[in-house]
XYZ file of C-alpha atoms in Angstrom:
457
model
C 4.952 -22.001 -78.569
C 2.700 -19.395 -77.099
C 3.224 -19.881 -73.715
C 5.987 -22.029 -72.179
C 5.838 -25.507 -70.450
C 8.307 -25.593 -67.697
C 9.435 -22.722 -65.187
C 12.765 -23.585 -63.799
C 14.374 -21.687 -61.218
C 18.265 -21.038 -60.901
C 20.029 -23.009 -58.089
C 20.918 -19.857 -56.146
C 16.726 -19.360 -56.078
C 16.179 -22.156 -53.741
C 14.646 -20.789 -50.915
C 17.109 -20.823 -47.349
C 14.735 -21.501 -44.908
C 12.019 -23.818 -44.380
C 8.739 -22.140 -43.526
C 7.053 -22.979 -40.052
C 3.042 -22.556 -40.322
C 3.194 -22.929 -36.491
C 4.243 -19.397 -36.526
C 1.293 -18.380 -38.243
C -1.924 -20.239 -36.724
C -4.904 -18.185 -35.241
C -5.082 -20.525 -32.844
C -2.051 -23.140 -31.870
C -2.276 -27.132 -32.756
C -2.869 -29.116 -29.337
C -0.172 -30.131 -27.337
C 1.624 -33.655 -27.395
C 1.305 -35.613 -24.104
C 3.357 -38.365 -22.439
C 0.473 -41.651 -22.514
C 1.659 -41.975 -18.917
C 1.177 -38.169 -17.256
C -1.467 -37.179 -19.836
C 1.034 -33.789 -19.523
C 3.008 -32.327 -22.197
C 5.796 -33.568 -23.820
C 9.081 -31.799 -23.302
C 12.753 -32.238 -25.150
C 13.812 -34.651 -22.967
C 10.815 -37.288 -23.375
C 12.274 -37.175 -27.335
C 15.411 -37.468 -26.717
C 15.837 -40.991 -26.772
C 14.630 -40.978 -30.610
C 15.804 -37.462 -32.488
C 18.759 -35.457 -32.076
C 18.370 -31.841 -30.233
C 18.286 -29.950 -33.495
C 15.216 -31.678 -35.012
C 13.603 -31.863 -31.456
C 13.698 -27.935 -31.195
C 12.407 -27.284 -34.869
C 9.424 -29.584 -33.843
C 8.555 -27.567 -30.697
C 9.399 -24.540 -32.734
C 7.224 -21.519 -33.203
C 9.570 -19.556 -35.474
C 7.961 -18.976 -39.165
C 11.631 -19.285 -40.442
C 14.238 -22.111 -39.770
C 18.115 -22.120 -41.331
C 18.434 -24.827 -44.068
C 21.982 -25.917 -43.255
C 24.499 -25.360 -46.284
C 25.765 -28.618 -46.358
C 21.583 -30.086 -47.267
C 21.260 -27.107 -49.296
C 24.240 -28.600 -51.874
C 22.810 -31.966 -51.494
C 19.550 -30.463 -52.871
C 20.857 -28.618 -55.879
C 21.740 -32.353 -57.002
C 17.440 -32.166 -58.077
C 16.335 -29.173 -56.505
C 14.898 -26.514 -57.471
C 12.405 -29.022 -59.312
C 10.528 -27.800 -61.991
C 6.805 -26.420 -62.379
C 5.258 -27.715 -65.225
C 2.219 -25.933 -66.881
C 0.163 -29.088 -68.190
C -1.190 -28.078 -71.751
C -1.740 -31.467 -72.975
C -3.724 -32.910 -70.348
C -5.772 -29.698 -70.174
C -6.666 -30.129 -73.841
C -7.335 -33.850 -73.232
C -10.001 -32.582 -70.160
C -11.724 -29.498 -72.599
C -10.772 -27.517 -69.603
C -10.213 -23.623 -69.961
C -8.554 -23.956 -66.329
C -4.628 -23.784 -66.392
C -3.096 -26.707 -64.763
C -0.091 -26.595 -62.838
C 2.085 -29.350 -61.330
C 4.886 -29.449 -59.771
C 7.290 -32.274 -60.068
C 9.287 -34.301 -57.507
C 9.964 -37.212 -58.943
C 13.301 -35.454 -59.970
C 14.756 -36.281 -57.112
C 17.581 -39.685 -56.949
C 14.928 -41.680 -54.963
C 12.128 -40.597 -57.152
C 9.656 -38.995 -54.507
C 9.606 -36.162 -52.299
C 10.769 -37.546 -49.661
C 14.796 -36.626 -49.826
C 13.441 -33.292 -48.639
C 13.423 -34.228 -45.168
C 15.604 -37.577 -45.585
C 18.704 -35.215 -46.292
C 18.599 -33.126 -42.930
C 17.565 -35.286 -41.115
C 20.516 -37.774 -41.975
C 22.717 -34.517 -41.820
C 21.534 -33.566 -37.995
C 22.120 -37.602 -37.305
C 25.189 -37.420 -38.641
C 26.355 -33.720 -36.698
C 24.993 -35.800 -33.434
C 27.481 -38.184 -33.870
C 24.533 -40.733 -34.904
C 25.682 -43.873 -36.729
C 22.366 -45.888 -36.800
C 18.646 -45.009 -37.611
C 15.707 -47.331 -38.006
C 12.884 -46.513 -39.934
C 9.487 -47.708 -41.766
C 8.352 -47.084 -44.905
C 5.037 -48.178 -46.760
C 5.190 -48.037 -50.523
C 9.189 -47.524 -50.016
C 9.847 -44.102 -50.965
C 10.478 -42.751 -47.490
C 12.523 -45.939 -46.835
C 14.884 -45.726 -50.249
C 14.961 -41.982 -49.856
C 16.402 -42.429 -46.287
C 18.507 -44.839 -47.287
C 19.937 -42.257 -50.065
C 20.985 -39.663 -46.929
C 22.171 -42.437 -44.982
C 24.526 -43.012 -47.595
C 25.535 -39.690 -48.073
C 26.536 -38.979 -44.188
C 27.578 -42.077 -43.918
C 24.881 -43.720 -41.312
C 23.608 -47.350 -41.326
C 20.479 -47.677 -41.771
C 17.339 -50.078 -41.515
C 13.899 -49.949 -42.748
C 10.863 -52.245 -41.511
C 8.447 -52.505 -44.380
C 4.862 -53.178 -44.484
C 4.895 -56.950 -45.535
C 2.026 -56.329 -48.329
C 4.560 -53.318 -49.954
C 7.430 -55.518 -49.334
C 6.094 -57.971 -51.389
C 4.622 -55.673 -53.952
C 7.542 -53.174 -54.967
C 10.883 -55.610 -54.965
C 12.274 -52.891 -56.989
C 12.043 -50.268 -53.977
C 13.414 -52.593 -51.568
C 16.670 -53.388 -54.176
C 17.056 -49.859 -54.275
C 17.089 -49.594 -50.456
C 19.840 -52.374 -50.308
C 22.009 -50.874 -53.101
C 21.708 -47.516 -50.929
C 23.322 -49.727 -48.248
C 19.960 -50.232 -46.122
C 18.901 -53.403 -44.834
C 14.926 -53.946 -45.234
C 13.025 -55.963 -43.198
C 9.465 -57.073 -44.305
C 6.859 -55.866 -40.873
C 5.934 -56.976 -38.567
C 8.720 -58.841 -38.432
C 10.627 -61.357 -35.556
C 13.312 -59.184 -34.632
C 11.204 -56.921 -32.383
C 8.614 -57.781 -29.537
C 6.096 -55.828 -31.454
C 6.236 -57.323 -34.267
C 6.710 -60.881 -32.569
C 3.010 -60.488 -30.659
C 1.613 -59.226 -34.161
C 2.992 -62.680 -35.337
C 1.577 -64.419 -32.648
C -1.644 -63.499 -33.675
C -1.568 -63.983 -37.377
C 1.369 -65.094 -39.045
C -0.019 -64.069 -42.432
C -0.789 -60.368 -41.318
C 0.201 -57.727 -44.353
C 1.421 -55.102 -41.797
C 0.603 -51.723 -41.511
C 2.669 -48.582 -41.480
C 1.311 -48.309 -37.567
C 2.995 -51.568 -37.140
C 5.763 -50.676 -39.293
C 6.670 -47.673 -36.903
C 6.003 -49.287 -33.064
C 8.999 -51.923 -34.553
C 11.383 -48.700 -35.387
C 10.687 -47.058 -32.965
C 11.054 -50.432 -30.220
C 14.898 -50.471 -32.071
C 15.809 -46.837 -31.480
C 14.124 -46.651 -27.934
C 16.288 -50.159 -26.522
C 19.493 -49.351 -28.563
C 21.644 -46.421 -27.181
C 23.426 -46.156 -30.581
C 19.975 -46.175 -32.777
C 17.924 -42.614 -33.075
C 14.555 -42.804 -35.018
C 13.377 -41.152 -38.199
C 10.127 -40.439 -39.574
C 9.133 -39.766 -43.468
C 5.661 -37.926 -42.547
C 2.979 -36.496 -39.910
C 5.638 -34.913 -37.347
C 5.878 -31.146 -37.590
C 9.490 -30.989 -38.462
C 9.231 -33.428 -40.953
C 5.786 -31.152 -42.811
C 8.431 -27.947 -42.185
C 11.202 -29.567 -44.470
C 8.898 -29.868 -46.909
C 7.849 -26.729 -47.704
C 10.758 -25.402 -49.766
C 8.147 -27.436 -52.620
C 5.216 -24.794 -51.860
C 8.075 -21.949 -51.289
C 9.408 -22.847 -54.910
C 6.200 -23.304 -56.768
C 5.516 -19.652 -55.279
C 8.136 -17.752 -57.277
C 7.246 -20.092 -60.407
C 4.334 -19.205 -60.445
C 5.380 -15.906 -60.251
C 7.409 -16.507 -63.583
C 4.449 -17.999 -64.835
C 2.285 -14.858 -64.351
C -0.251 -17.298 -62.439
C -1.560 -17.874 -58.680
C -3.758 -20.512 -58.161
C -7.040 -21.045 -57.400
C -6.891 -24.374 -55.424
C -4.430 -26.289 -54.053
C -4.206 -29.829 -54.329
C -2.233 -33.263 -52.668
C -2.446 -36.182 -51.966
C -2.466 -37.278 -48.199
C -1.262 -39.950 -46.053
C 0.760 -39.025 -43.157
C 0.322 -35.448 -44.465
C 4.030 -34.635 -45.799
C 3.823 -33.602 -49.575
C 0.609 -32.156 -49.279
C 1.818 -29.612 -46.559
C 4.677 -29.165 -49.211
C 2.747 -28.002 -51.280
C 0.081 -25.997 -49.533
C 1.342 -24.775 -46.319
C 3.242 -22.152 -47.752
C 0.147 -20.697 -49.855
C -2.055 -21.252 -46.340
C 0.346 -19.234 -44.405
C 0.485 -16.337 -47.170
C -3.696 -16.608 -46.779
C -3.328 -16.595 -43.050
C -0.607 -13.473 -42.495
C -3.262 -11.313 -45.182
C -0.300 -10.850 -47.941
C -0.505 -11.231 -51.541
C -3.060 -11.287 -53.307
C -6.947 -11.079 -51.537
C -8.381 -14.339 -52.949
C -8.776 -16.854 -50.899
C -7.932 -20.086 -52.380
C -9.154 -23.602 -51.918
C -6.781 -26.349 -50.509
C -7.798 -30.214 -51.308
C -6.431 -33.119 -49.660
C -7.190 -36.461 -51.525
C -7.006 -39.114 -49.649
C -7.725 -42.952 -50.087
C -11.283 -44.244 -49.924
C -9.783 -47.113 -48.466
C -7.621 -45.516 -45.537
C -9.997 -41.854 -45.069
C -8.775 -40.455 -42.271
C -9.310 -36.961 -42.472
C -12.825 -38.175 -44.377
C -14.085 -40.326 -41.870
C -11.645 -40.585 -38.764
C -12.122 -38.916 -35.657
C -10.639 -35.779 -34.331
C -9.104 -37.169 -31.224
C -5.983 -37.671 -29.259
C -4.286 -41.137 -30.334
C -1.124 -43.186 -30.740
C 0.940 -42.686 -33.558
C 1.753 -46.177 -33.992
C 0.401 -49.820 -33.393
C 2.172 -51.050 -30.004
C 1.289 -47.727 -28.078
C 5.414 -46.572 -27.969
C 4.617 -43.342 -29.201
C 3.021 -39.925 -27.266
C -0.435 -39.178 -27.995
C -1.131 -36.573 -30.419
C -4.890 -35.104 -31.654
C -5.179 -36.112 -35.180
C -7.666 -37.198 -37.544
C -7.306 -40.900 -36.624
C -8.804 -44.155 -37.713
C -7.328 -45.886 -34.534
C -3.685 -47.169 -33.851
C -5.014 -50.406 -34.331
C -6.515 -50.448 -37.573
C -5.211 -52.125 -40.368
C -6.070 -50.698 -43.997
C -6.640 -53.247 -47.002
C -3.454 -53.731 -48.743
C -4.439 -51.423 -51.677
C -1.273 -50.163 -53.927
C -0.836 -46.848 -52.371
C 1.261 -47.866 -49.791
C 2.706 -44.852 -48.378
C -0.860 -43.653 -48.056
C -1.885 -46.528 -45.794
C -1.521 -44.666 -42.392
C -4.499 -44.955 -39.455
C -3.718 -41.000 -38.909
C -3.092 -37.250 -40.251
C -0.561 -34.890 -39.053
C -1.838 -33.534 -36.295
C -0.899 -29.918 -38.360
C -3.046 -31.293 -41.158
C -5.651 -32.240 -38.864
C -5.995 -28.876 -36.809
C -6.251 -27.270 -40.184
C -9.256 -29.229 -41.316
C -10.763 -28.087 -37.911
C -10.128 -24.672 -38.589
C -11.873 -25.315 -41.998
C -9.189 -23.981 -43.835
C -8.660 -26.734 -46.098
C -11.257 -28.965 -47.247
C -10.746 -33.176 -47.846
C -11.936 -36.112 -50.349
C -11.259 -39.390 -50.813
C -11.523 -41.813 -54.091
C -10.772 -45.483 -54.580
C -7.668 -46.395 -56.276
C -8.688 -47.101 -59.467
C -10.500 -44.038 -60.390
C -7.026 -42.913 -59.002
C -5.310 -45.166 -61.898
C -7.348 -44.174 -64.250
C -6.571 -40.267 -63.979
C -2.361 -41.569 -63.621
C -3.118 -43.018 -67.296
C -4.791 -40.467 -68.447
C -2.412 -38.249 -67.208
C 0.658 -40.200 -67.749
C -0.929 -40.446 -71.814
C -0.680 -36.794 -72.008
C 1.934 -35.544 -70.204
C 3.897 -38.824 -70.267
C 5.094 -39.208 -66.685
C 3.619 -42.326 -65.539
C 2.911 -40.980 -61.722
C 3.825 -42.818 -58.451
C 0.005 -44.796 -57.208
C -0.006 -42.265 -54.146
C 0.492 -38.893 -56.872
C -2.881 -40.499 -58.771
C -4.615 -39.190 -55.890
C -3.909 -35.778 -56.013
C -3.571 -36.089 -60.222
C -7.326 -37.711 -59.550
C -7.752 -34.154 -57.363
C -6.566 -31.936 -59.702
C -8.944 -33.636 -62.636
C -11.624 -33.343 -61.049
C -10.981 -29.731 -59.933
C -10.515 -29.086 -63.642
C -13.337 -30.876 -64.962
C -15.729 -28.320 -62.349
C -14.057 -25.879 -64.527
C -15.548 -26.928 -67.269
C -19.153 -27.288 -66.185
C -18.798 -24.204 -65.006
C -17.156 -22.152 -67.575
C -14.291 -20.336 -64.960
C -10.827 -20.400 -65.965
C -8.936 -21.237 -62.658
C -5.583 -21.468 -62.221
C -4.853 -25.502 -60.327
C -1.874 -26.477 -59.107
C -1.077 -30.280 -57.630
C 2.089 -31.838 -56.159
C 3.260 -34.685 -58.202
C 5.263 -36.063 -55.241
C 6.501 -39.026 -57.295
C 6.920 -41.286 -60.236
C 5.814 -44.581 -60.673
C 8.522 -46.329 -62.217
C 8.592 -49.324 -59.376
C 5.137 -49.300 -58.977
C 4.767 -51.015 -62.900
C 3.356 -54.303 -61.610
C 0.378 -52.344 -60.069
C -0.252 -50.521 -63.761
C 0.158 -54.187 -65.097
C -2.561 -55.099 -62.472
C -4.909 -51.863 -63.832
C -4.859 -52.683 -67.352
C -5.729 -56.360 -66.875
C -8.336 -55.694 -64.767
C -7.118 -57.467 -61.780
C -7.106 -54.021 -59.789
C -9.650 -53.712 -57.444
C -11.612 -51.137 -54.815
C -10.975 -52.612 -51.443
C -13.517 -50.915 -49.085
C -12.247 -50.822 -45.009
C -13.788 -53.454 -42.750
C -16.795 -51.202 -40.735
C -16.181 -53.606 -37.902
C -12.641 -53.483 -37.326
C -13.008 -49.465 -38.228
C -15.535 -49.089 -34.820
C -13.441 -51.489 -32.541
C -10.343 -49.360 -33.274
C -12.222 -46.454 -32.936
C -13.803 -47.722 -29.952
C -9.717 -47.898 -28.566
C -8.751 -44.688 -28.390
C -7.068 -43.657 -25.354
C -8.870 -41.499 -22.666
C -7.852 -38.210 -22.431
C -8.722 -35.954 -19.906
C -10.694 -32.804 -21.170
């Protein structure tokens, strides 16, 4: 072959810190405030859900942070993950732009998400934490949690979003034979989720839902701390050793892209992938293009699209502070299209200050022009991708088919945060045609809009 496939880096390459783009803003992300003092937040309002250690690297401003040795051998058991230069699809497209991706479905649970599952278990665990609840949407953050709480030995339980939970058995078995209990939300084991109940005993849940019953367990149990699989800015930090990887890959490669691309939900994989390249932009080093970083996002759940910029709750019941994200409001309840872990009313709030300083631009497509690039892609380069990943694989297409109508020869790179191996019965769905565009309900988008808190200027 001419030019290789995969660029693999040696396990003593992983990088040993996780980058902070905090350190590296022109202008810092808004505060956090208490709902109740409309004043900043402080360590001790978080206490009561995160152990010290994760608290200070989510008020932290320092570009580097420590990966703890003991994570760091957990992570060689996938990690580095491999960059994959994607000839075949690029011949299937007629594209003279080089297409890069790079790969965590590697990982045991399949996703990206063990990036952040595995420390945070680990800084549980050095807490002398025992129990964490959780929620999860499509179940990768939940099974991927589940994973570290194995590992550090920490029970743990997962609410899931009653339309996933009934969609993906496969990720909830894999939960359980992790050790996890899941629970399908909103569920009657919390108030929240009773009052949701109340209301509509057939409701298909929402990851906003999911999270105010989590976060009701840790907050009323002294022995319970909460996790999180996206949007917080510790969670975003552990991700980057994806974008700090792909970096000296493409180094080995000879290439540096062009644009950027991910998929976005709560906001995780896609600053994996980018924030490192954005912060190299923003500090002036490396090369003097400037490159262009796409979110893809559901048309069905288009936050950074179509919410608004504003301060909101993070989650259904109002148990959360308010942070400024792009937000669809905390009480709005996406259709229950496949994506699951993209169903989220909001963006990182790091995501969403971005898109304000117009550093990274946003689109949105319905899911199955989104399963129709995963089977194109998964025809050519034969990994059948997770129904989030068809977002940005949908992204990165479309990014290469501008290529062609234009004649340039970029260089593209995507995050292919996941496989799709228990998402079959949704492929099944696709092929027989039973997959279909679910557009928002305007109505219920403008009253939940119409909710957001008031925040003083």
């Amino acid at each position: 072959m001419s030019t290789p496939t995969k660029f693999l880096l040696d396990e003593s390459r992983m990088p040993r810190h996780w980058y902070n783009i905090a350190a590296d803003l022109p202008t810092p992300a808004p505060a956090v405030l208490h709902p109740g003092t409309m004043q900043p937040v402080g360590p001790d309002d978080l206490a009561p859900l995160f152990p010290m250690e994760l608290i200070m690297q989510e008020v932290s401003t320092e570009r580097e942070v420590p990966i703890p040795e003991p994570v760091r051998e957990v992570f060689t058991l996938w990690r580095p993950s491999p960059l994959v230069r994607a000839h075949r699809l690029e011949k299937a497209l007629g594209t003279p732009a080089k297409i890069y991706y790079k790969y965590e479905g590697v990982s045991p649970a399949g996703s990206h998400k063990p990036n952040t599952a595995v420390p945070q278990a680990w800084y549980n665990a050095q807490a002398g934490i025992r129990k964490i609840s959780t929620e999860t949407g499509a179940g990768q953050w939940g099974s991927s949690l589940a994973f570290a709480g194995a590992l550090f030995g920490i029970d743990v339980t997962v609410f899931q979003v009653r339309v996933s939970y009934d969609q993906k058995p496969y990720r909830r078995a894999l939960m359980e034979t992790y050790g996890a209990r899941c629970i399908a939300s909103p569920s009657n084991e919390t108030n929240s989720g009773r009052a949701i109940l109340a209301r509509d005993p057939n409701h298909p849940g929402s990851l906003g839902i999911a999270i105010s019953e989590a976060v009701e367990v840790a907050a009323t149990n002294d022995d319970t701390k909460y996790a999180l699989g996206s949007v917080l800015n510790h969670v975003l930090m552990h991700q980057t050793i994806i974008g700090q990887e792909a970096m000296l890959q493409l180094e080995m490669a000879g290439d540096d892209p062009d644009v950027v691309v991910g998929c976005t939900g709560g906001g995780s994989n896609f600053a994996g992938i980018s924030f490192p390249f954005i912060g190299q932009q923003l500090r002036g080093k490396g090369k003097t293009k400037q490159r262009r970083i796409v979110a893809v996002e559901p048309a069905a759940c288009p936050s950074l699209t179509r919410g608004k910029y504003a301060y909101d709750f993070g989650d259904t019941a109002h148990l959360t502070p308010l942070t400024k994200m792009h937000t669809l409001g905390s009480t709005f309840t996406p259709p229950g299209f496949h994506a699951g872990g993209l169903r989220y009313h909001g963006m990182a709030p790091l995501v969403s200050h971005l898109k304000e300083l117009n550093l990274i631009e946003a689109t949105a497509y319905h899911q199955t022009a989104c399963f129709e690039a995963g089977v194109l892609f998964a025809r050519a380069e034969g990994i059948v991708p997770a129904p989030e990943a068809n977002h940005a694989v949908k992204g990165a297409i479309e990014e290469a088919l501008r290529c062609k109508r234009e004649g340039r020869s970029e260089v593209i790179l995507f995050n292919l945060c996941g496989h799709g191996h228990f998402d079959m019965s949704a492929y099944s769905n696709f092929m027989a045609g039973k997959l279909v565009d679910q557009p928002y309900d305007e109505k219920e988008l403008a009253m939940a809009l119409s909710g957001l808190p008031a925040v003083p200027a």
